[in-house]
Amino acid sequence: MEPAAMPQPRSFTMRMLWFIGIWAASVVVVGVVAEGLKRIILG
């Protein structure tokens, strides 16, 4: 186990968490916008 190799998986994990977080947030935003448009269109 090299100490220099430790930050690499951690940064990869952080990048994956950021990607998943941004993806989930965008899905939530799209859902809220779609719900709002549905209410506006249907009255």
mmCIF file of N, CA and C in Angstrom:
data_model
loop_
_atom_site.group_PDB
_atom_site.id
_atom_site.type_symbol
_atom_site.label_atom_id
_atom_site.label_comp_id
_atom_site.label_asym_id
_atom_site.label_seq_id
_atom_site.Cartn_x
_atom_site.Cartn_y
_atom_site.Cartn_z
ATOM 1 N N MET A 1 0.850 -1.205 0.000
ATOM 2 C CA MET A 1 0.000 0.000 0.000
ATOM 3 C C MET A 1 0.877 1.243 0.000
ATOM 4 N N GLU A 2 0.839 1.976 -1.086
ATOM 5 C CA GLU A 2 1.619 3.213 -1.153
ATOM 6 C C GLU A 2 0.751 4.384 -0.685
ATOM 7 N N PRO A 3 1.299 5.252 0.167
ATOM 8 C CA PRO A 3 0.532 6.428 0.617
ATOM 9 C C PRO A 3 0.147 7.335 -0.549
ATOM 10 N N ALA A 4 0.972 7.348 -1.599
ATOM 11 C CA ALA A 4 0.701 8.219 -2.748
ATOM 12 C C ALA A 4 -0.521 7.727 -3.524
ATOM 13 N N ALA A 5 -0.857 6.444 -3.380
ATOM 14 C CA ALA A 5 -1.981 5.887 -4.132
ATOM 15 C C ALA A 5 -3.317 6.097 -3.405
ATOM 16 N N MET A 6 -3.265 6.576 -2.167
ATOM 17 C CA MET A 6 -4.491 6.727 -1.389
ATOM 18 C C MET A 6 -5.440 7.802 -1.922
ATOM 19 N N PRO A 7 -4.964 9.009 -2.263
ATOM 20 C CA PRO A 7 -5.912 10.064 -2.676
ATOM 21 C C PRO A 7 -6.664 9.737 -3.966
ATOM 22 N N GLN A 8 -6.110 8.876 -4.808
ATOM 23 C CA GLN A 8 -6.727 8.622 -6.113
ATOM 24 C C GLN A 8 -8.131 8.035 -5.994
ATOM 25 N N PRO A 9 -8.330 6.919 -5.264
ATOM 26 C CA PRO A 9 -9.691 6.366 -5.148
ATOM 27 C C PRO A 9 -10.625 7.332 -4.426
ATOM 28 N N ARG A 10 -10.077 8.093 -3.459
ATOM 29 C CA ARG A 10 -10.915 9.020 -2.712
ATOM 30 C C ARG A 10 -11.452 10.102 -3.638
ATOM 31 N N SER A 11 -10.582 10.653 -4.488
ATOM 32 C CA SER A 11 -11.030 11.695 -5.417
ATOM 33 C C SER A 11 -12.025 11.102 -6.418
ATOM 34 N N PHE A 12 -11.794 9.845 -6.809
ATOM 35 C CA PHE A 12 -12.722 9.181 -7.730
ATOM 36 C C PHE A 12 -14.085 9.012 -7.061
ATOM 37 N N THR A 13 -14.070 8.615 -5.783
ATOM 38 C CA THR A 13 -15.329 8.448 -5.046
ATOM 39 C C THR A 13 -16.035 9.784 -4.903
ATOM 40 N N MET A 14 -15.281 10.837 -4.587
ATOM 41 C CA MET A 14 -15.885 12.166 -4.453
ATOM 42 C C MET A 14 -16.490 12.599 -5.773
ATOM 43 N N ARG A 15 -15.781 12.311 -6.873
ATOM 44 C CA ARG A 15 -16.290 12.681 -8.199
ATOM 45 C C ARG A 15 -17.596 11.935 -8.490
ATOM 46 N N MET A 16 -17.638 10.650 -8.125
ATOM 47 C CA MET A 16 -18.857 9.867 -8.340
ATOM 48 C C MET A 16 -19.999 10.403 -7.487
ATOM 49 N N LEU A 17 -19.689 10.766 -6.226
ATOM 50 C CA LEU A 17 -20.727 11.325 -5.351
ATOM 51 C C LEU A 17 -21.234 12.643 -5.915
ATOM 52 N N TRP A 18 -20.322 13.486 -6.415
ATOM 53 C CA TRP A 18 -20.730 14.757 -7.027
ATOM 54 C C TRP A 18 -21.617 14.486 -8.234
ATOM 55 N N PHE A 19 -21.215 13.526 -9.079
ATOM 56 C CA PHE A 19 -21.995 13.211 -10.282
ATOM 57 C C PHE A 19 -23.392 12.723 -9.906
ATOM 58 N N ILE A 20 -23.462 11.817 -8.927
ATOM 59 C CA ILE A 20 -24.759 11.277 -8.499
ATOM 60 C C ILE A 20 -25.608 12.375 -7.875
ATOM 61 N N GLY A 21 -24.982 13.241 -7.075
ATOM 62 C CA GLY A 21 -25.720 14.329 -6.429
ATOM 63 C C GLY A 21 -26.285 15.302 -7.445
ATOM 64 N N ILE A 22 -25.462 15.694 -8.420
ATOM 65 C CA ILE A 22 -25.919 16.623 -9.459
ATOM 66 C C ILE A 22 -27.011 15.970 -10.301
ATOM 67 N N TRP A 23 -26.839 14.687 -10.626
ATOM 68 C CA TRP A 23 -27.850 13.971 -11.418
ATOM 69 C C TRP A 23 -29.173 13.905 -10.667
ATOM 70 N N ALA A 24 -29.112 13.568 -9.372
ATOM 71 C CA ALA A 24 -30.335 13.479 -8.564
ATOM 72 C C ALA A 24 -31.000 14.848 -8.455
ATOM 73 N N ALA A 25 -30.198 15.900 -8.254
ATOM 74 C CA ALA A 25 -30.758 17.249 -8.139
ATOM 75 C C ALA A 25 -31.432 17.659 -9.441
ATOM 76 N N SER A 26 -30.801 17.342 -10.574
ATOM 77 C CA SER A 26 -31.389 17.704 -11.871
ATOM 78 C C SER A 26 -32.690 16.939 -12.093
ATOM 79 N N VAL A 27 -32.736 15.672 -11.664
ATOM 80 C CA VAL A 27 -33.964 14.881 -11.803
ATOM 81 C C VAL A 27 -35.081 15.495 -10.960
ATOM 82 N N VAL A 28 -34.744 15.917 -9.742
ATOM 83 C CA VAL A 28 -35.738 16.542 -8.862
ATOM 84 C C VAL A 28 -36.231 17.847 -9.475
ATOM 85 N N VAL A 29 -35.303 18.655 -10.003
ATOM 86 C CA VAL A 29 -35.687 19.934 -10.616
ATOM 87 C C VAL A 29 -36.609 19.689 -11.809
ATOM 88 N N VAL A 30 -36.257 18.720 -12.646
ATOM 89 C CA VAL A 30 -37.095 18.412 -13.814
ATOM 90 C C VAL A 30 -38.481 17.955 -13.364
ATOM 91 N N GLY A 31 -38.532 17.150 -12.309
ATOM 92 C CA GLY A 31 -39.820 16.682 -11.798
ATOM 93 C C GLY A 31 -40.668 17.832 -11.279
ATOM 94 N N VAL A 32 -40.045 18.753 -10.540
ATOM 95 C CA VAL A 32 -40.782 19.902 -9.999
ATOM 96 C C VAL A 32 -41.276 20.793 -11.128
ATOM 97 N N VAL A 33 -40.420 21.047 -12.119
ATOM 98 C CA VAL A 33 -40.818 21.891 -13.251
ATOM 99 C C VAL A 33 -41.952 21.231 -14.026
ATOM 100 N N ALA A 34 -41.853 19.920 -14.247
ATOM 101 C CA ALA A 34 -42.908 19.206 -14.971
ATOM 102 C C ALA A 34 -44.222 19.275 -14.196
ATOM 103 N N GLU A 35 -44.157 19.125 -12.880
ATOM 104 C CA GLU A 35 -45.365 19.205 -12.052
ATOM 105 C C GLU A 35 -45.967 20.600 -12.135
ATOM 106 N N GLY A 36 -45.112 21.625 -12.096
ATOM 107 C CA GLY A 36 -45.597 23.005 -12.199
ATOM 108 C C GLY A 36 -46.248 23.267 -13.545
ATOM 109 N N LEU A 37 -45.617 22.807 -14.618
ATOM 110 C CA LEU A 37 -46.190 22.997 -15.955
ATOM 111 C C LEU A 37 -47.515 22.254 -16.073
ATOM 112 N N LYS A 38 -47.572 21.065 -15.482
ATOM 113 C CA LYS A 38 -48.809 20.280 -15.542
ATOM 114 C C LYS A 38 -49.942 21.042 -14.848
ATOM 115 N N ARG A 39 -49.637 21.631 -13.696
ATOM 116 C CA ARG A 39 -50.663 22.381 -12.965
ATOM 117 C C ARG A 39 -51.075 23.622 -13.745
ATOM 118 N N ILE A 40 -50.099 24.286 -14.394
ATOM 119 C CA ILE A 40 -50.422 25.492 -15.168
ATOM 120 C C ILE A 40 -51.286 25.121 -16.378
ATOM 121 N N ILE A 41 -50.908 24.033 -17.069
ATOM 122 C CA ILE A 41 -51.639 23.640 -18.281
ATOM 123 C C ILE A 41 -53.039 23.143 -17.923
ATOM 124 N N LEU A 42 -53.126 22.307 -16.887
ATOM 125 C CA LEU A 42 -54.422 21.746 -16.505
ATOM 126 C C LEU A 42 -55.248 22.726 -15.670
ATOM 127 N N GLY A 43 -54.624 23.805 -15.236
ATOM 128 C CA GLY A 43 -55.336 24.785 -14.433
ATOM 129 C C GLY A 43 -55.406 24.335 -12.993
#
